Coordinates of C-alpha atoms and ligand atoms in Angstrom, one line a residue:
M1 CA 101.3 -49.0 -9.8
I2 CA 100.0 -47.3 -6.7
D3 CA 100.9 -49.3 -3.6
L4 CA 98.8 -48.5 -0.5
S5 CA 99.6 -51.6 1.4
S6 CA 100.9 -49.9 4.5
D7 CA 100.4 -46.8 6.6
A8 CA 103.8 -45.5 5.5
K9 CA 102.9 -45.9 1.8
I10 CA 99.5 -44.1 2.3
L11 CA 101.2 -41.3 4.2
H12 CA 103.6 -40.9 1.3
Y13 CA 100.7 -40.2 -1.0
I14 CA 99.0 -37.9 1.5
T15 CA 102.0 -35.7 1.6
T16 CA 103.7 -36.0 -1.8
D17 CA 104.3 -32.8 -3.7
D18 CA 105.6 -34.7 -6.8
P19 CA 103.1 -33.7 -9.6
A20 CA 103.9 -37.0 -11.5
E21 CA 103.0 -39.1 -8.5
A22 CA 99.8 -37.1 -7.9
E23 CA 98.8 -37.6 -11.5
A24 CA 99.4 -41.3 -11.4
L25 CA 97.2 -41.4 -8.3
Y26 CA 94.4 -39.5 -10.0
A27 CA 94.6 -41.7 -13.1
T28 CA 94.3 -44.9 -11.1
A29 CA 91.4 -43.4 -9.2
R30 CA 89.7 -42.4 -12.5
E31 CA 90.1 -46.0 -13.8
L32 CA 88.5 -47.4 -10.7
R33 CA 85.6 -44.9 -10.8
E34 CA 85.0 -45.9 -14.4
E35 CA 85.0 -49.5 -13.6
H36 CA 82.2 -49.1 -11.1
Y37 CA 80.3 -46.0 -12.3
H38 CA 81.5 -45.5 -15.8
R39 CA 81.7 -41.8 -16.7
D40 CA 78.4 -41.0 -15.0
V41 CA 78.2 -38.1 -12.5
Y42 CA 75.2 -38.2 -10.2
F43 CA 73.3 -35.0 -9.5
R44 CA 71.8 -34.4 -6.0
G45 CA 69.5 -31.5 -5.4
L46 CA 70.7 -29.7 -2.2
I47 CA 68.1 -27.9 -0.1
E48 CA 69.7 -25.9 2.8
F49 CA 66.5 -25.5 4.9
T50 CA 67.8 -23.9 8.1
N51 CA 71.0 -22.2 9.2
Y52 CA 70.1 -22.2 12.9
C53 CA 72.4 -24.5 14.9
K54 CA 72.7 -25.2 18.6
N55 CA 76.3 -26.3 18.3
D56 CA 79.4 -24.1 18.3
C57 CA 82.0 -25.8 16.1
Y58 CA 85.0 -23.5 16.0
Y59 CA 85.3 -23.5 12.2
C60 CA 81.7 -23.0 11.2
G61 CA 80.1 -19.8 10.0
I62 CA 76.6 -20.7 11.3
R63 CA 77.8 -21.8 14.8
R64 CA 75.6 -20.7 17.6
S65 CA 77.9 -17.9 18.8
N66 CA 78.2 -16.2 15.5
T67 CA 75.9 -13.2 16.1
K68 CA 76.8 -11.8 12.7
A69 CA 75.1 -14.8 10.9
E70 CA 71.7 -13.8 9.6
R71 CA 69.4 -16.7 10.4
Y72 CA 66.6 -18.3 8.3
R73 CA 64.4 -21.3 8.2
L74 CA 62.4 -22.4 5.2
S75 CA 58.7 -23.2 5.7
M76 CA 57.3 -26.5 4.8
E77 CA 55.8 -24.9 1.7
Q78 CA 59.1 -23.5 0.7
I79 CA 60.8 -26.9 1.2
L80 CA 58.2 -28.6 -0.9
Y81 CA 58.5 -25.9 -3.6
C82 CA 62.2 -26.5 -3.8
C83 CA 61.5 -30.3 -4.3
Q84 CA 58.9 -29.4 -7.0
M85 CA 61.5 -27.3 -8.8
G86 CA 64.0 -30.0 -8.4
D87 CA 61.7 -32.6 -9.7
M88 CA 60.8 -30.5 -12.8
L89 CA 64.5 -30.1 -13.5
G90 CA 64.9 -33.8 -13.4
Y91 CA 66.4 -34.5 -10.0
R92 CA 65.5 -37.8 -8.4
S93 CA 67.6 -37.3 -5.3
F94 CA 67.1 -34.6 -2.7
V95 CA 69.5 -33.7 0.1
L96 CA 67.9 -31.8 3.0
Q97 CA 70.7 -30.1 5.0
G98 CA 70.6 -27.9 8.0
G99 CA 72.3 -27.0 11.3
E100 CA 71.2 -28.8 14.4
D101 CA 68.1 -26.6 14.8
P102 CA 65.9 -27.4 17.8
Y103 CA 62.9 -26.0 16.0
F104 CA 63.1 -29.0 13.6
N105 CA 62.3 -31.5 16.3
D106 CA 61.6 -35.1 15.5
D107 CA 57.9 -34.5 14.7
R108 CA 58.7 -31.6 12.3
V109 CA 61.4 -33.7 10.5
V110 CA 59.1 -36.6 10.2
E111 CA 56.4 -34.3 8.9
M112 CA 58.8 -32.9 6.3
V113 CA 60.2 -36.3 5.2
A114 CA 56.7 -37.8 5.0
A115 CA 55.4 -34.9 2.9
I116 CA 58.2 -35.2 0.4
R117 CA 57.9 -39.0 0.3
E118 CA 54.2 -38.8 -0.4
K119 CA 54.7 -36.6 -3.4
Y120 CA 57.8 -38.3 -4.6
P121 CA 57.6 -42.0 -3.8
E122 CA 60.5 -43.0 -6.0
H123 CA 63.0 -40.3 -5.2
A124 CA 65.9 -40.7 -2.8
I125 CA 65.7 -38.5 0.3
T126 CA 68.9 -37.7 2.2
L127 CA 69.0 -36.0 5.5
S128 CA 72.0 -34.1 6.8
I129 CA 70.9 -32.6 10.1
G130 CA 73.5 -33.8 12.6
E131 CA 73.4 -36.0 15.7
R132 CA 70.2 -37.4 17.0
R133 CA 69.1 -40.3 19.1
R134 CA 68.6 -43.8 17.6
E135 CA 64.8 -43.5 18.0
S136 CA 64.8 -40.3 16.0
Y137 CA 66.9 -41.8 13.2
E138 CA 64.5 -44.7 13.1
R139 CA 61.4 -42.5 12.9
F140 CA 62.9 -40.5 10.0
F141 CA 63.8 -43.8 8.2
R142 CA 60.2 -45.1 8.7
A143 CA 58.9 -41.8 7.4
G144 CA 60.8 -42.3 4.1
A145 CA 64.4 -41.0 4.5
N146 CA 66.9 -43.4 2.7
R147 CA 70.2 -41.7 3.2
Y148 CA 72.0 -39.7 5.9
L149 CA 75.1 -37.6 5.7
L150 CA 77.1 -36.9 8.8
R151 CA 80.7 -35.9 8.4
H152 CA 82.8 -37.2 11.2
E153 CA 85.1 -34.2 10.6
T154 CA 88.2 -35.9 12.0
A155 CA 88.8 -39.4 13.3
N156 CA 91.5 -38.2 15.7
D157 CA 90.1 -37.5 19.2
E158 CA 92.7 -34.9 20.1
H159 CA 92.2 -33.1 16.8
Y160 CA 88.4 -33.3 17.2
R161 CA 88.7 -31.6 20.6
K162 CA 90.7 -28.7 19.0
L163 CA 87.9 -28.1 16.5
H164 CA 84.9 -28.5 18.8
P165 CA 83.7 -27.4 22.2
A166 CA 83.9 -29.9 25.1
S167 CA 80.1 -30.5 24.8
M168 CA 80.7 -32.4 21.6
S169 CA 82.3 -35.8 21.3
L170 CA 83.9 -37.8 18.5
A171 CA 82.8 -41.0 20.1
E172 CA 79.2 -40.0 20.0
R173 CA 79.5 -38.9 16.4
K174 CA 81.1 -42.2 15.3
D175 CA 78.3 -44.0 17.3
C176 CA 75.7 -42.1 15.3
L177 CA 77.3 -43.2 12.0
F178 CA 77.3 -46.9 13.0
T179 CA 73.7 -46.6 14.3
L180 CA 72.6 -45.0 11.0
R181 CA 74.2 -47.8 9.0
D182 CA 72.7 -50.4 11.3
I183 CA 69.2 -49.0 10.8
G184 CA 69.6 -49.4 7.0
Y185 CA 70.4 -45.9 5.8
Q186 CA 72.9 -45.3 3.0
V187 CA 75.4 -43.5 5.1
G188 CA 77.8 -40.7 4.3
A189 CA 80.8 -39.7 6.4
G190 CA 83.5 -37.2 5.6
F191 CA 85.9 -34.5 6.8
M192 CA 87.7 -31.3 5.8
V193 CA 91.3 -31.3 4.5
G194 CA 93.7 -28.7 5.9
T195 CA 91.9 -27.8 9.1
P196 CA 94.1 -26.2 11.8
Y197 CA 96.1 -28.8 13.9
Q198 CA 95.5 -31.5 11.3
T199 CA 98.6 -33.7 10.6
P200 CA 99.2 -36.2 7.8
E201 CA 98.7 -38.9 10.5
C202 CA 95.2 -37.4 11.3
L203 CA 94.3 -37.8 7.6
L204 CA 95.6 -41.4 7.7
E205 CA 93.3 -42.0 10.6
D206 CA 90.4 -40.6 8.6
L207 CA 91.1 -43.1 5.9
R208 CA 91.4 -46.0 8.3
F209 CA 88.1 -44.9 10.0
L210 CA 86.4 -44.8 6.6
Q211 CA 87.6 -48.3 5.9
E212 CA 86.2 -49.5 9.2
L213 CA 82.8 -47.8 8.7
N214 CA 82.6 -48.7 5.0
P215 CA 80.1 -45.9 4.2
H216 CA 78.1 -45.6 1.0
M217 CA 79.2 -41.9 0.5
V218 CA 82.2 -39.8 1.6
G219 CA 82.0 -36.0 1.5
I220 CA 85.3 -34.2 1.7
G221 CA 86.4 -30.7 0.9
P222 CA 89.2 -28.2 1.7
F223 CA 88.9 -26.3 4.9
I224 CA 88.0 -22.7 4.1
P225 CA 88.1 -20.2 7.0
Q226 CA 85.0 -18.1 7.9
A227 CA 86.1 -14.7 9.2
D228 CA 83.6 -14.6 12.1
T229 CA 84.7 -17.8 13.7
P230 CA 87.5 -18.6 16.2
L231 CA 89.5 -20.2 13.3
G232 CA 88.8 -17.4 10.9
D233 CA 92.4 -16.3 10.7
S234 CA 93.8 -19.8 9.9
P235 CA 95.1 -20.7 6.5
G236 CA 92.8 -22.8 4.3
G237 CA 93.3 -26.3 3.0
S238 CA 95.1 -26.9 -0.3
L239 CA 93.5 -27.9 -3.6
E240 CA 96.3 -30.5 -4.3
Q241 CA 96.0 -32.3 -1.0
T242 CA 92.2 -32.4 -1.2
L243 CA 92.5 -33.9 -4.7
R244 CA 95.0 -36.5 -3.4
M245 CA 92.6 -37.4 -0.6
L246 CA 89.7 -37.8 -3.0
A247 CA 91.9 -40.2 -5.1
L248 CA 93.0 -42.1 -2.0
I249 CA 89.4 -42.6 -0.9
R250 CA 88.5 -43.9 -4.3
L251 CA 91.4 -46.3 -4.2
L252 CA 90.6 -47.6 -0.7
L253 CA 86.8 -47.6 -1.1
P254 CA 86.4 -48.2 -4.8
K255 CA 82.6 -48.3 -4.9
V256 CA 81.9 -45.3 -2.7
L257 CA 79.9 -42.3 -3.9
L258 CA 82.3 -39.3 -3.8
P259 CA 81.1 -35.7 -4.3
A260 CA 83.2 -33.0 -5.9
T261 CA 82.1 -30.4 -3.4
T262 CA 81.2 -26.8 -3.6
A263 CA 84.1 -26.0 -1.3
L264 CA 86.5 -27.5 -3.9
G265 CA 84.9 -25.2 -6.5
T266 CA 85.3 -22.3 -4.2
I267 CA 89.1 -22.5 -3.8
N268 CA 89.6 -23.1 -7.6
S269 CA 87.2 -22.2 -10.4
Q270 CA 87.7 -25.7 -11.9
G271 CA 88.0 -27.4 -8.6
R272 CA 84.9 -29.6 -9.0
E273 CA 86.0 -30.7 -12.5
M274 CA 89.5 -31.5 -11.0
G275 CA 87.7 -33.5 -8.3
L276 CA 85.9 -35.6 -10.9
M277 CA 89.3 -36.1 -12.6
A278 CA 90.6 -37.4 -9.3
G279 CA 87.9 -40.0 -8.8
A280 CA 84.8 -38.2 -7.6
N281 CA 81.4 -39.0 -9.2
V282 CA 78.7 -36.8 -7.6
V283 CA 77.8 -33.1 -7.7
M284 CA 75.3 -31.4 -5.5
P285 CA 73.8 -28.3 -7.2
N286 CA 71.7 -26.0 -5.0
L287 CA 67.9 -26.0 -5.0
S288 CA 67.6 -23.6 -2.1
P289 CA 65.7 -20.3 -2.8
K290 CA 68.2 -17.8 -4.2
A291 CA 67.2 -15.3 -1.4
V292 CA 68.8 -17.5 1.4
R293 CA 71.8 -19.0 -0.5
K294 CA 74.3 -16.5 0.8
L295 CA 73.1 -17.0 4.4
Y296 CA 74.1 -20.7 4.5
A297 CA 77.6 -19.5 4.9
L298 CA 79.6 -22.3 6.5
Y299 CA 82.7 -20.6 5.1
D300 CA 83.6 -17.4 3.2
N301 CA 83.2 -16.7 -0.6
K302 CA 81.0 -19.7 -1.3
I303 CA 80.2 -20.0 -5.0
C304 CA 76.9 -20.5 -6.7
T305 CA 75.0 -18.3 -4.3
G306 CA 73.6 -16.0 -7.0
D307 CA 72.1 -18.5 -9.4
E308 CA 68.6 -19.9 -9.8
A309 CA 68.2 -23.7 -9.4
A310 CA 67.8 -24.1 -13.2
E311 CA 71.0 -22.1 -13.9
C312 CA 73.0 -24.2 -11.4
R313 CA 71.7 -27.4 -13.0
M314 CA 72.6 -26.2 -16.5
C315 CA 76.0 -24.8 -15.5
M316 CA 77.0 -28.1 -13.8
E317 CA 75.8 -30.1 -16.8
G318 CA 77.9 -28.0 -19.1
R319 CA 81.0 -28.2 -16.9
I320 CA 80.7 -32.0 -16.6
R321 CA 80.2 -32.6 -20.3
N322 CA 83.2 -30.4 -21.1
F323 CA 85.4 -32.8 -19.2
G324 CA 83.9 -35.9 -20.9
F325 CA 81.6 -36.9 -18.1
L326 CA 77.9 -37.8 -18.4
P327 CA 75.3 -36.2 -16.1
D328 CA 73.0 -38.8 -14.5
M329 CA 69.8 -37.4 -12.9
G330 CA 68.7 -40.7 -11.5
R331 CA 68.7 -41.7 -7.8
G332 CA 72.3 -42.8 -8.1
D333 CA 72.3 -45.5 -5.5
S334 CA 75.6 -46.5 -4.0
R335 CA 77.1 -49.8 -5.1
V336 CA 78.7 -50.4 -1.7
E337 CA 77.5 -53.7 -0.2
V338 CA 76.9 -53.1 3.5
A339 CA 73.4 -52.6 4.8
A340 CA 70.2 -53.0 2.9
I341 CA 70.0 -50.7 -0.1
I342 CA 66.6 -49.1 -0.2
Ligands
SF4_401 S1 79.5 -27.6 11.7 FE1 77.4 -28.4 11.8 S2 77.0 -28.8 13.9 FE2 78.8 -27.5 13.8 S3 78.1 -25.4 14.1 FE3 78.2 -25.8 11.9 S4 76.1 -26.5 11.3 FE4 76.3 -26.7 13.6

């Protein structure tokens, strides 16, 4: 019996190094995932369409000040080609992710979303392009975007200020998340586990913030340092603590969509499968052109940068089936009841 009825009890599971306790946590999370989503694992096709970013987050390999990052932007034709490939491979859910690239102003994002929506009226379109004004989010929504991912990164203000320059604010980021939910998007928040200066209490705050927001999706992964950033010499986050956090999120937000992230697969060759065994139920294979995969380097040694989209799709399917899960290529809508589900 996992008791999470107080902060102290949750903190205990955030920090425990008892393998039996951790396994009990994973087993309970698995049961809950199966209750709501059976053994299905939803596939999202990820298109990383620009690695330009105007921000300077201290942990990020594509931060503005990293002059070693080789920059790219996909053209509209390339983006639509990725969607076409994805559709042929069976994907019904596209995630368009990029840095906060001023080139992709509101008009260009609307153009991109509308073009995809016209070709694929039934597919889910997710944007992950950072902080914008309410008006911008509304325009994207009207153009056909259904979902929006915006990791809050940390819910603790002091910790946030240690990871970001003074020009960025946690309050604004949280505001964006509530605005997106209010507009009617299916919203995804999330954070990294093991970032410098993070304490167990910070992680507890993350969980409490997620309970307050009640998002449809939560994306978490271990912190992995990128050598050309100010935090490049810091130690990375641990597999075990990331798995415990995945399980805790499943227990506290039972119906949430929870990806087993590429970062988890990067720190351990079976990290994503272990994530699924700890309560996750989504994977996001890459649909970006092979030529640019390595350049979207938020952190070092990222996996799956050398495979074609079809190879990624087949590889993930094989891995999932090996662990007794069932790939689901449908839209995979969240079962969280908050705002309108599109
Ligand atoms: S974390 Fe996001 S906002 Fe920050 S520098 Fe990287 S891409 Fe830009």
